[in-house]
Tab-separated table of C-alpha atoms in Angstrom:
chain	number	residue	atom	x	y	z
I	28	MET	CA	-0.407	-21.766	31.441
I	29	GLU	CA	-0.137	-21.618	27.808
I	30	ILE	CA	-3.669	-21.018	26.381
I	31	THR	CA	-3.552	-23.756	23.922
I	32	ASN	CA	-3.199	-26.231	26.993
I	33	ILE	CA	-6.648	-25.897	28.316
I	34	ALA	CA	-8.196	-28.661	26.965
I	35	THR	CA	-11.881	-28.451	28.731
I	36	LEU	CA	-14.941	-26.366	29.152
I	37	GLY	CA	-14.552	-25.826	33.044
I	38	ALA	CA	-10.616	-25.021	32.554
I	39	LEU	CA	-11.580	-22.227	29.688
I	40	LYS	CA	-14.237	-20.684	32.179
I	41	THR	CA	-11.437	-20.740	35.107
I	42	SER	CA	-8.815	-19.026	32.817
I	43	GLY	CA	-10.961	-15.873	32.515
I	44	TYR	CA	-11.656	-16.196	28.915
I	45	GLN	CA	-14.254	-13.663	27.589
I	46	PRO	CA	-15.896	-14.254	23.940
I	47	LYS	CA	-15.903	-11.589	21.468
I	48	SER	CA	-16.890	-11.543	17.759
I	49	ILE	CA	-14.611	-11.398	14.870
I	50	LYS	CA	-15.137	-7.721	14.076
I	51	ASP	CA	-14.421	-6.997	17.631
I	52	GLU	CA	-11.087	-9.092	17.531
I	53	LEU	CA	-10.149	-7.047	14.044
I	54	ARG	CA	-11.025	-3.677	15.746
I	55	GLN	CA	-9.405	-4.235	19.316
I	56	ASN	CA	-6.185	-5.568	17.527
I	57	LEU	CA	-6.133	-2.710	14.777
I	58	ILE	CA	-6.376	0.007	17.459
I	59	ARG	CA	-3.419	-1.708	19.353
I	60	LYS	CA	-1.290	-1.790	16.291
I	61	ILE	CA	-1.988	1.864	15.306
I	62	LYS	CA	-1.076	3.170	19.219
I	63	ALA	CA	2.105	1.102	18.719
I	64	LYS	CA	2.748	2.778	15.158
I	65	GLU	CA	2.969	-0.648	13.651
I	66	THR	CA	2.163	-1.405	10.084
I	67	THR	CA	-1.243	-2.532	9.721
I	68	PHE	CA	-1.077	-4.104	6.151
I	69	GLU	CA	2.737	-5.119	5.659
I	70	GLY	CA	4.161	-5.184	1.960
I	71	VAL	CA	1.223	-3.440	0.087
I	72	HIS	CA	2.808	-0.144	-1.248
I	73	GLY	CA	1.001	2.749	-2.655
I	74	TYR	CA	-2.003	2.545	-0.592
I	75	GLU	CA	-0.545	4.578	2.462
I	76	ASN	CA	-2.788	7.451	1.927
I	77	THR	CA	-5.641	6.090	0.134
I	78	VAL	CA	-7.121	2.603	0.417
I	79	ILE	CA	-5.406	1.391	3.846
I	80	PRO	CA	-6.755	4.437	5.849
I	81	GLU	CA	-10.255	3.674	4.350
I	82	LEU	CA	-9.840	0.020	4.891
I	83	GLU	CA	-9.066	0.753	8.466
I	84	ARG	CA	-11.998	3.051	9.147
I	85	ALA	CA	-14.165	0.248	7.797
I	86	ILE	CA	-12.701	-2.145	10.418
I	87	LEU	CA	-13.059	0.218	13.088
I	88	SER	CA	-16.798	0.564	11.945
I	89	ARG	CA	-17.305	-3.264	12.235
I	90	HIS	CA	-18.457	-3.138	8.495
I	91	ASN	CA	-18.268	-5.773	5.840
I	92	ILE	CA	-16.169	-4.709	3.288
I	93	ASN	CA	-16.309	-4.407	-0.633
I	94	LEU	CA	-12.923	-4.012	-2.510
I	95	LEU	CA	-13.918	-2.407	-5.938
I	96	GLY	CA	-11.003	-2.220	-8.436
I	97	LEU	CA	-9.316	-3.546	-11.721
I	98	ARG	CA	-7.247	-6.682	-11.807
I	99	GLY	CA	-3.802	-6.806	-10.001
I	100	GLN	CA	-4.569	-4.067	-7.324
I	101	ALA	CA	-3.909	-6.159	-4.302
I	102	LYS	CA	-7.675	-6.675	-3.270
I	103	THR	CA	-7.103	-10.335	-2.398
I	104	ARG	CA	-3.892	-9.315	-0.568
I	105	LEU	CA	-5.354	-6.981	1.670
I	106	ALA	CA	-8.213	-9.485	2.396
I	107	ARG	CA	-5.689	-12.064	3.443
I	108	LEU	CA	-3.691	-9.653	5.474
I	109	MET	CA	-6.519	-9.083	7.489
I	110	LEU	CA	-5.598	-12.145	9.269
I	111	ASN	CA	-2.711	-10.652	11.299
I	112	LEU	CA	-5.518	-8.468	13.209
I	113	LEU	CA	-6.985	-11.727	14.264
I	114	ASP	CA	-6.037	-13.229	17.677
I	115	GLU	CA	-3.781	-15.961	17.584
I	116	TYR	CA	-6.042	-18.539	18.676
I	117	ILE	CA	-9.319	-19.307	19.545
I	118	PRO	CA	-11.269	-22.167	21.543
I	119	VAL	CA	-13.684	-24.167	19.514
I	120	VAL	CA	-15.733	-26.986	20.509
I	121	LYS	CA	-13.980	-30.261	19.422
I	122	GLY	CA	-15.677	-31.651	16.184
I	123	SER	CA	-17.907	-28.546	15.610
I	124	ASP	CA	-18.767	-28.322	11.877
I	125	VAL	CA	-19.233	-24.448	12.429
I	126	ASN	CA	-16.442	-23.366	14.842
I	127	ASP	CA	-18.714	-23.256	17.960
I	128	ASP	CA	-17.232	-20.852	20.644
I	129	PRO	CA	-17.576	-23.061	23.650
I	130	LEU	CA	-19.247	-20.238	25.742
I	131	GLN	CA	-21.418	-19.168	22.920
I	132	PRO	CA	-22.475	-22.315	20.711
I	133	ILE	CA	-24.789	-21.911	18.224
I	134	SER	CA	-24.971	-25.404	16.497
I	135	ARG	CA	-27.264	-28.163	17.562
I	136	TYR	CA	-24.290	-30.549	18.057
I	137	ALA	CA	-22.332	-28.096	20.175
I	138	THR	CA	-25.197	-27.224	22.432
I	139	ALA	CA	-26.070	-31.088	22.928
I	140	LEU	CA	-22.540	-31.732	23.802
I	141	ILE	CA	-22.415	-29.186	26.359
I	142	SER	CA	-25.522	-30.061	27.599
I	143	ALA	CA	-24.160	-33.689	28.001
I	144	GLU	CA	-20.855	-33.080	29.011
I	145	GLY	CA	-20.833	-29.787	30.821
I	146	ASP	CA	-17.297	-28.631	31.992
I	147	ASN	CA	-15.744	-31.617	30.749
I	148	THR	CA	-16.830	-30.664	27.103
I	149	PRO	CA	-13.830	-31.079	25.079
I	150	ILE	CA	-12.038	-28.083	23.200
I	151	THR	CA	-9.722	-27.135	20.621
I	152	TRP	CA	-7.719	-24.206	19.569
I	153	MET	CA	-7.770	-22.587	15.965
I	154	HIS	CA	-4.923	-20.685	14.956
I	155	ARG	CA	-5.663	-17.544	12.983
I	156	SER	CA	-3.951	-18.830	9.867
I	157	GLU	CA	-7.056	-21.447	9.426
I	158	ARG	CA	-9.569	-18.459	9.956
I	159	PHE	CA	-9.723	-17.434	6.268
I	160	ALA	CA	-12.271	-18.746	3.518
I	161	GLU	CA	-11.986	-17.824	-0.071
I	162	LYS	CA	-14.530	-18.774	-2.565
I	163	LEU	CA	-14.077	-17.667	-6.193
I	164	ALA	CA	-17.455	-16.606	-7.983
I	165	THR	CA	-17.922	-18.939	-10.962
I	166	PRO	CA	-21.199	-19.278	-12.837
I	167	ASP	CA	-21.577	-23.060	-11.508
I	168	VAL	CA	-21.597	-22.092	-7.681
I	169	THR	CA	-24.682	-23.314	-6.023
I	170	VAL	CA	-26.478	-22.406	-3.133
I	171	ALA	CA	-25.561	-25.902	-1.830
I	172	ASP	CA	-21.825	-24.996	-2.173
I	173	ILE	CA	-21.910	-21.920	0.026
I	174	ILE	CA	-24.829	-22.190	2.282
I	175	GLY	CA	-25.699	-26.204	2.846
I	176	ASP	CA	-28.023	-29.086	1.612
I	177	VAL	CA	-29.652	-31.921	2.942
I	178	ASP	CA	-27.311	-34.967	2.866
I	179	PRO	CA	-29.283	-38.305	2.229
I	180	ILE	CA	-26.048	-40.263	2.982
I	181	LYS	CA	-26.000	-38.683	6.639
I	182	ALA	CA	-29.805	-39.370	6.811
I	183	ALA	CA	-29.378	-43.074	5.891
I	184	ASN	CA	-26.312	-43.465	8.320
I	185	LEU	CA	-27.823	-41.852	11.409
I	186	LYS	CA	-31.202	-43.294	10.538
I	187	LEU	CA	-32.927	-39.813	10.719
I	188	SER	CA	-36.126	-38.295	9.020
I	189	TYR	CA	-35.756	-35.712	6.578
I	190	ALA	CA	-37.700	-33.305	9.157
I	191	ASP	CA	-34.696	-33.814	11.339
I	192	ASP	CA	-32.031	-30.664	11.000
I	193	ARG	CA	-29.124	-32.918	11.641
I	194	VAL	CA	-29.541	-34.253	8.171
I	195	ILE	CA	-28.138	-30.595	6.975
I	196	HIS	CA	-24.534	-30.734	5.450
I	197	TYR	CA	-23.143	-27.110	6.038
I	198	GLY	CA	-21.621	-25.350	2.972
I	199	MET	CA	-18.526	-23.248	2.964
I	200	ILE	CA	-20.037	-19.952	4.747
I	201	PRO	CA	-21.260	-21.948	7.867
I	202	ARG	CA	-18.147	-23.711	8.180
I	203	ALA	CA	-16.486	-20.664	7.977
I	204	ASN	CA	-17.927	-19.200	11.301
I	205	ARG	CA	-15.698	-16.730	13.230
I	206	CYS	CA	-13.639	-16.263	10.438
I	207	ILE	CA	-12.562	-13.958	7.210
I	208	PHE	CA	-14.808	-15.245	4.479
I	209	VAL	CA	-13.844	-13.790	1.041
I	210	ILE	CA	-15.847	-13.928	-2.559
I	211	ASN	CA	-13.785	-12.931	-5.409
I	212	GLU	CA	-15.625	-11.529	-8.410
I	213	LEU	CA	-18.564	-10.881	-6.617
I	214	PRO	CA	-20.864	-9.733	-9.623
I	215	ASP	CA	-19.852	-13.369	-11.552
I	216	LEU	CA	-21.998	-14.781	-8.805
I	217	GLN	CA	-25.343	-15.607	-9.878
I	218	ALA	CA	-28.212	-13.334	-8.892
I	219	ARG	CA	-30.089	-15.938	-6.981
I	220	ILE	CA	-26.886	-16.858	-5.247
I	221	GLN	CA	-26.631	-13.297	-4.234
I	222	VAL	CA	-30.045	-13.312	-2.872
I	223	ALA	CA	-28.976	-16.545	-0.349
I	224	LEU	CA	-26.695	-14.091	1.219
I	225	PHE	CA	-29.016	-11.349	2.272
I	226	ASN	CA	-29.898	-12.886	5.776
I	227	ILE	CA	-26.322	-14.191	6.264
I	228	LEU	CA	-25.143	-10.418	6.233
I	229	GLN	CA	-28.015	-8.738	8.009
I	230	GLU	CA	-30.059	-11.469	10.323
I	231	GLY	CA	-28.075	-14.516	10.982
I	232	ASP	CA	-30.684	-16.760	9.378
I	233	VAL	CA	-29.701	-19.768	7.159
I	234	GLN	CA	-32.523	-21.161	5.073
I	235	ILE	CA	-31.692	-24.667	3.556
I	236	ARG	CA	-34.096	-26.814	1.797
I	237	GLY	CA	-37.197	-25.786	3.823
I	238	PHE	CA	-35.126	-25.681	7.325
I	239	LYS	CA	-34.892	-22.174	8.805
I	240	LEU	CA	-32.185	-22.364	11.427
I	241	ARG	CA	-31.458	-19.514	13.517
I	242	LEU	CA	-27.603	-19.250	13.409
I	243	PRO	CA	-26.269	-16.093	14.175
I	244	LEU	CA	-22.773	-16.788	12.467
I	245	ASP	CA	-20.061	-14.717	13.374
I	246	MET	CA	-18.279	-13.505	10.232
I	247	GLN	CA	-16.134	-10.871	8.718
I	248	PHE	CA	-17.103	-10.836	4.690
I	249	VAL	CA	-14.748	-9.229	2.309
I	250	PHE	CA	-15.877	-9.287	-1.297
I	251	THR	CA	-13.832	-8.112	-4.185
I	252	ALA	CA	-15.543	-6.975	-7.335
I	253	ASN	CA	-14.037	-5.622	-10.834
I	254	PRO	CA	-15.859	-2.312	-12.295
I	255	GLU	CA	-15.649	-4.095	-15.691
I	256	ASP	CA	-18.062	-6.742	-14.638
I	257	TYR	CA	-20.668	-4.288	-13.704
I	258	THR	CA	-21.466	-3.994	-17.457
I	259	ASN	CA	-19.770	-7.039	-19.142
I	260	ARG	CA	-20.841	-10.213	-17.052
I	261	GLY	CA	-23.005	-9.357	-14.119
I	262	SER	CA	-23.761	-6.985	-11.342
I	263	ILE	CA	-24.101	-6.820	-7.673
I	264	VAL	CA	-27.894	-6.718	-6.666
I	265	THR	CA	-28.933	-3.745	-5.190
I	266	PRO	CA	-30.147	-5.251	-1.786
I	267	LEU	CA	-26.965	-6.912	-1.167
I	268	LYS	CA	-24.774	-3.599	-1.912
I	269	ASP	CA	-26.846	-1.998	0.680
I	270	ARG	CA	-25.786	-4.745	3.500
I	271	ILE	CA	-22.025	-4.266	2.669
I	272	GLY	CA	-21.170	-1.535	5.054
I	273	SER	CA	-17.780	-0.098	3.207
I	274	GLN	CA	-17.093	0.060	-0.502
I	275	ILE	CA	-13.512	0.750	-0.924
I	276	LEU	CA	-12.070	1.766	-4.402
I	277	THR	CA	-8.353	0.435	-5.079
I	278	HIS	CA	-6.022	1.573	-7.741
I	279	TYR	CA	-2.653	1.167	-9.649
I	280	PRO	CA	0.571	2.522	-8.271
I	281	GLU	CA	0.728	6.493	-8.976
I	282	ASP	CA	4.462	6.821	-9.455
I	283	ILE	CA	7.602	4.633	-10.789
I	284	GLU	CA	9.164	4.318	-7.527
I	285	THR	CA	6.150	2.555	-5.877
I	286	ALA	CA	5.856	0.340	-9.106
I	287	ARG	CA	9.476	-0.468	-8.638
I	288	ARG	CA	9.036	-1.701	-5.024
I	289	ILE	CA	6.206	-3.796	-6.001
I	290	THR	CA	7.859	-5.545	-8.689
I	291	ALA	CA	10.885	-6.058	-6.544
I	292	GLN	CA	8.940	-7.472	-3.751
I	293	GLU	CA	6.828	-9.581	-5.843
I	294	SER	CA	9.106	-11.007	-8.411
I	295	GLN	CA	10.389	-14.455	-8.152
I	296	LEU	CA	14.080	-14.732	-9.060
I	297	VAL	CA	16.677	-17.475	-8.719
I	298	GLU	CA	20.056	-16.435	-7.077
I	299	GLY	CA	22.150	-17.023	-9.972
I	300	GLN	CA	19.588	-14.224	-11.877
I	301	LYS	CA	20.408	-11.905	-9.170
I	302	ASP	CA	24.217	-12.704	-9.033
I	303	GLU	CA	25.171	-12.823	-12.504
I	304	ILE	CA	22.844	-10.143	-14.190
I	305	TYR	CA	23.416	-6.495	-13.300
I	306	VAL	CA	20.578	-4.504	-14.000
I	307	PRO	CA	20.762	-0.864	-14.055
I	308	ASP	CA	18.017	1.744	-12.245
I	309	LEU	CA	16.954	3.201	-15.633
I	310	ALA	CA	16.473	-0.278	-16.959
I	311	LYS	CA	14.024	-0.670	-14.065
I	312	ASP	CA	12.309	2.678	-14.329
I	313	LEU	CA	11.888	1.683	-18.188
I	314	LEU	CA	10.054	-1.621	-17.135
I	315	GLU	CA	7.774	0.317	-15.132
I	316	GLN	CA	7.221	3.026	-17.458
I	317	ILE	CA	6.128	0.497	-19.888
I	318	VAL	CA	3.316	-0.573	-18.000
I	319	PHE	CA	2.148	3.236	-17.407
I	320	GLU	CA	2.321	3.876	-21.089
I	321	ALA	CA	0.020	0.688	-21.667
I	322	ARG	CA	-2.495	2.125	-18.960
I	323	ASP	CA	-2.855	5.536	-21.292
I	324	SER	CA	-2.421	3.627	-24.651
I	325	ALA	CA	-5.505	3.989	-26.966
I	326	TYR	CA	-5.173	0.494	-28.280
I	327	VAL	CA	-5.520	-1.037	-24.712
I	328	ASP	CA	-8.926	-1.585	-23.067
I	329	ALA	CA	-8.784	0.998	-19.932
I	330	LYS	CA	-12.095	-0.832	-18.617
I	331	SER	CA	-10.112	-4.017	-18.429
I	332	GLY	CA	-7.080	-2.359	-16.942
I	333	VAL	CA	-3.407	-3.346	-17.126
I	334	SER	CA	-2.598	-5.522	-13.637
I	335	ALA	CA	0.625	-4.989	-11.679
I	336	ARG	CA	1.486	-8.862	-12.641
I	337	LEU	CA	2.474	-7.291	-15.991
I	338	SER	CA	5.279	-5.483	-14.712
I	339	ILE	CA	6.157	-8.838	-12.342
I	340	THR	CA	6.228	-11.034	-15.107
I	341	ALA	CA	8.250	-8.987	-17.433
I	342	PHE	CA	10.627	-8.538	-15.032
I	343	GLU	CA	11.289	-11.845	-14.748
I	344	ASN	CA	11.181	-12.366	-18.418
I	345	LEU	CA	13.604	-9.461	-18.760
I	346	LEU	CA	15.943	-11.249	-16.497
I	347	SER	CA	15.428	-14.616	-18.365
I	348	THR	CA	15.983	-12.857	-21.594
I	349	ALA	CA	19.423	-11.766	-20.506
I	350	GLU	CA	20.634	-14.824	-18.805
I	351	ARG	CA	19.727	-17.140	-22.161
I	352	ARG	CA	21.511	-14.306	-24.138
I	353	ALA	CA	24.795	-14.871	-21.592
I	354	LEU	CA	24.274	-18.889	-21.800
I	355	VAL	CA	24.504	-18.586	-25.708
I	356	ALA	CA	27.193	-16.076	-25.728
I	357	GLY	CA	29.439	-17.866	-23.066
I	358	ASP	CA	29.329	-14.857	-20.786
I	359	LYS	CA	29.369	-15.806	-16.913
I	360	HIS	CA	28.269	-12.463	-16.068
I	361	THR	CA	26.683	-9.893	-18.047
I	362	SER	CA	24.688	-6.438	-17.758
I	363	LEU	CA	21.095	-5.852	-18.787
I	364	ARG	CA	20.501	-4.237	-22.542
I	365	LEU	CA	17.863	-2.304	-24.059
I	366	SER	CA	17.167	-4.892	-26.629
I	367	ASP	CA	16.693	-7.354	-23.836
I	368	PHE	CA	13.563	-5.842	-23.193
I	369	LEU	CA	11.974	-7.316	-26.662
I	370	GLY	CA	12.088	-10.393	-24.697
I	371	ILE	CA	9.050	-9.000	-22.369
I	372	ILE	CA	6.999	-8.653	-25.303
I	373	PRO	CA	5.065	-12.087	-24.670
I	374	ALA	CA	4.588	-10.680	-21.073
I	375	ILE	CA	2.704	-8.025	-22.547
I	376	THR	CA	0.603	-9.514	-24.805
I	377	GLY	CA	-0.574	-11.995	-22.402
I	378	LYS	CA	-1.563	-9.364	-19.874
I	379	VAL	CA	-3.407	-6.679	-21.747
I	380	GLU	CA	-6.772	-6.527	-23.712
I	381	LEU	CA	-6.744	-4.830	-26.971
I	382	VAL	CA	-9.517	-2.546	-28.435
I	383	TYR	CA	-10.711	-2.897	-31.779
I	384	GLU	CA	-7.776	-0.658	-33.184
I	385	GLY	CA	-5.398	-2.533	-31.024
I	386	GLU	CA	-6.345	-5.648	-32.525
I	387	GLN	CA	-6.146	-4.518	-35.684
I	388	GLU	CA	-2.467	-3.406	-35.243
I	389	GLY	CA	-1.472	-6.661	-33.601
I	390	ALA	CA	-0.794	-7.794	-29.918
I	391	ALA	CA	3.028	-7.948	-30.809
I	392	VAL	CA	3.160	-4.438	-32.558
I	393	VAL	CA	1.191	-2.827	-29.965
I	394	ALA	CA	3.778	-4.250	-26.941
I	395	TYR	CA	6.708	-3.184	-29.228
I	396	ASN	CA	5.477	0.291	-29.762
I	397	LEU	CA	5.003	0.599	-25.860
I	398	ILE	CA	8.540	-0.058	-25.516
I	399	GLY	CA	9.271	2.744	-27.803
I	400	SER	CA	6.907	5.246	-25.954
I	401	ALA	CA	8.181	4.396	-22.281
I	402	VAL	CA	11.932	5.316	-23.823
I	403	LYS	CA	10.489	8.433	-25.292
I	404	ARG	CA	8.931	9.654	-22.114
I	405	LEU	CA	11.809	8.881	-20.104
I	406	PHE	CA	14.388	10.226	-22.249
I	407	GLU	CA	13.787	13.815	-21.311
I	408	SER	CA	14.401	13.476	-17.697
I	409	PHE	CA	18.178	12.587	-18.763
I	410	PHE	CA	18.900	14.537	-22.091
I	411	PRO	CA	17.199	17.702	-23.467
I	412	LYS	CA	14.469	17.946	-25.594
I	413	VAL	CA	14.556	16.601	-28.978
I	414	GLU	CA	13.048	19.507	-30.911
I	415	LYS	CA	10.692	18.465	-34.317
I	416	LEU	CA	11.559	21.868	-36.034
I	417	LYS	CA	14.631	23.631	-35.693
I	418	LYS	CA	16.250	26.463	-37.678
I	419	GLN	CA	18.249	25.536	-40.315
I	420	GLU	CA	21.748	26.385	-38.962
I	421	GLU	CA	20.707	25.721	-35.359
I	422	GLU	CA	22.767	23.159	-33.654
I	423	THR	CA	21.503	20.455	-31.180
I	424	PRO	CA	23.352	18.154	-28.919
I	425	TYR	CA	22.478	15.125	-30.894
I	426	ASP	CA	23.715	16.491	-34.292
I	427	ALA	CA	27.220	14.816	-34.042
I	428	ILE	CA	25.183	11.574	-33.466
I	429	VAL	CA	23.320	11.883	-36.359
I	430	SER	CA	26.038	12.980	-38.420
I	431	TRP	CA	27.965	9.624	-37.120
I	432	PHE	CA	25.204	7.698	-38.552
I	433	PHE	CA	25.060	9.657	-41.711
I	434	ASN	CA	28.768	8.421	-42.803
I	435	GLN	CA	27.819	4.600	-42.105
I	436	LYS	CA	27.093	3.620	-45.597
I	437	ASP	CA	25.564	0.179	-44.551
I	438	GLY	CA	24.068	1.378	-41.217
I	439	PHE	CA	24.912	0.225	-37.635
I	440	GLU	CA	23.582	-3.356	-36.540
I	441	LEU	CA	23.859	-4.195	-32.725
I	442	LEU	CA	23.226	-8.004	-32.476
I	443	ASP	CA	21.292	-9.725	-29.778
I	444	ASP	CA	23.593	-12.691	-28.770
I	445	VAL	CA	27.075	-11.132	-29.100
I	446	ARG	CA	29.278	-11.420	-25.934
I	447	ASP	CA	29.479	-8.307	-23.367
I	448	LYS	CA	32.848	-7.248	-24.547
I	449	THR	CA	31.744	-7.224	-28.634
I	450	TYR	CA	28.781	-5.145	-27.622
I	451	LYS	CA	30.343	-2.732	-25.742
I	452	SER	CA	33.026	-2.287	-28.341
I	453	MET	CA	30.478	-1.538	-30.888
I	454	LEU	CA	28.769	1.152	-28.615
I	455	ASP	CA	32.270	2.751	-27.806
I	456	GLY	CA	32.954	2.912	-31.568
I	457	ILE	CA	30.005	5.595	-31.401
I	458	THR	CA	32.295	8.183	-30.271
I	459	PRO	CA	29.813	11.335	-29.993
I	460	LEU	CA	27.329	9.188	-27.443
I	461	ASP	CA	30.547	9.552	-25.086
I	462	ASP	CA	30.747	13.048	-25.477
I	463	LEU	CA	26.826	13.258	-24.820
I	464	LEU	CA	26.988	11.229	-21.403
I	465	GLY	CA	29.704	13.190	-20.532
I	466	GLU	CA	27.788	16.650	-20.818
I	467	TYR	CA	24.686	15.724	-19.638
I	468	GLN	CA	25.046	12.490	-17.420
I	469	PRO	CA	28.789	13.452	-16.188
I	470	LYS	CA	27.984	11.380	-12.900
I	471	LEU	CA	26.542	8.023	-14.285
I	472	ARG	CA	28.081	4.872	-13.426
I	473	LYS	CA	30.287	3.081	-15.765
I	474	GLU	CA	28.364	-0.170	-15.624
I	475	ASP	CA	25.296	1.538	-16.650
I	476	SER	CA	26.877	3.713	-19.567
I	477	TYR	CA	26.168	1.285	-22.123
I	478	PHE	CA	22.494	0.638	-21.336
I	479	VAL	CA	22.090	4.474	-21.502
I	480	LYS	CA	23.920	4.711	-24.785
I	481	GLU	CA	21.545	2.314	-26.381
I	482	PHE	CA	18.825	3.872	-24.730
I	483	VAL	CA	19.963	7.355	-26.338
I	484	LEU	CA	19.802	5.410	-29.747
I	485	TRP	CA	16.218	4.015	-29.210
I	486	ALA	CA	15.034	7.715	-28.049
I	487	LEU	CA	16.372	9.203	-31.047
I	488	SER	CA	14.660	6.619	-33.304
I	489	GLU	CA	11.700	7.518	-31.765
I	490	TYR	CA	12.077	11.034	-32.343
I	491	LYS	CA	12.605	10.359	-36.000
I	492	GLN	CA	16.312	11.605	-35.908
I	493	LEU	CA	17.512	7.942	-36.395
I	494	SER	CA	15.623	4.791	-38.102
I	495	LYS	CA	15.320	1.916	-36.225
I	496	HIS	CA	14.791	-1.368	-37.937
I	497	ARG	CA	14.375	-5.008	-36.146
I	498	PHE	CA	15.672	-8.101	-38.147
I	499	SER	CA	16.153	-11.571	-36.958
I	500	GLU	CA	19.553	-11.326	-35.276
I	501	GLY	CA	19.349	-7.697	-34.152
I	502	ILE	CA	18.847	-4.306	-34.397
I	503	GLN	CA	19.934	-1.704	-37.442
I	504	PHE	CA	20.183	2.037	-36.720
I	505	GLN	CA	20.690	4.405	-39.708
I	506	ASP	CA	20.382	7.719	-40.463
I	507	PRO	CA	16.967	7.954	-42.074
I	508	TYR	CA	17.966	10.650	-44.806
I	509	GLY	CA	21.629	9.033	-45.446
I	510	SER	CA	20.427	6.046	-46.775
I	511	PHE	CA	17.943	7.497	-49.049
I	512	ILE	CA	20.617	9.821	-50.248
I	513	SER	CA	23.540	7.309	-50.835
I	514	GLY	CA	21.167	5.034	-52.781
I	515	ILE	CA	20.573	7.936	-55.386
């Protein structure tokens, strides 16, 4: 018999159902998954050896959990994925406000109904997807919102005295009995509201407007907090921290490969962009390196963090930049260009908090410089290091390229919206680039070569071997000294 077809308390007893707490559910199902070598938190990358083992230990310990980390570190994602560790269905007394277990009722409504109906008490089944409640801590949250309050309308309709506990309207937490309850940005919750959680976490008492109710709520609490909040906006009161069993520190991806997997998984792309725009691997690495550079930048507030959402939205912006360029030029298919990265500047400026020096530089300038820093950082993984100082007669792999630009009186302009054919022809005209790629990247795919050629030009400008000037229609590259000499 399908368990969800059981509709009465008597039939539930006959089925052999045994009540268990939500923490035991999570623990037992986690043990089963670990034994079966199943992935416990699907789609979370980079935490396999750090956060996830700590989270699993907290669940095995039956702890309430605080996930502490900067923004964009998958804290809420982890909490929501805990739903997969719950039983698929649980029985609930029909009509109960607090999801009463038919065999262990806690509310006055459920106990009275079972006393009156006995084995005929109607029950319903609650799917695990419904067993998740979430509240963002904001300054306007009240005790009535999360715990409950007296409802004068209910008192009037039922003709009840205010001394009768049936006049209570339960808040979010009692209504989330037998559920996972998440409070995001816990330090933003006013201290007096945090105090209201003490007894719920430890003793199970609920106090509402003078009523002291013994409601042994069965809940898994997960809190999230940002370390910045401890100093800038609020704090977690010490007695509440003491009642939270495990505090787990989250972190950003530690390498480009992990960051790429997250971006690929989370980016919201349309099919046309996937089919019509070719994205070289180097471009994907460069995008993630820009985010790494932002996290290390002296102009970006490290305490605020740089969310993983930056690389996700920047990737979406990047493909949209290439798509728009192709539409303007009339190309049906196109390959990503390095100059397309200028289109991600709005994604960067909207995601980073700047320190005073960064504000003085300007958000757009900081974002532009982050792109250049990322190019410079990755360059040495593919080509020989550019030495700042060299002996007068010493040759370098880049001399031929610099000489080529020295002989261009008016510089070399790479325009944004030219067709792919023209773009490739312009880069092919810089013949020393082919020699460089042939020697140091002989296995480079043809479709990647033009992005890498432009990458070399950007890198040489970062190393001051060339000068780069951004103008309204594109980018101009010049020999930094040749233009000066020719003007004398």
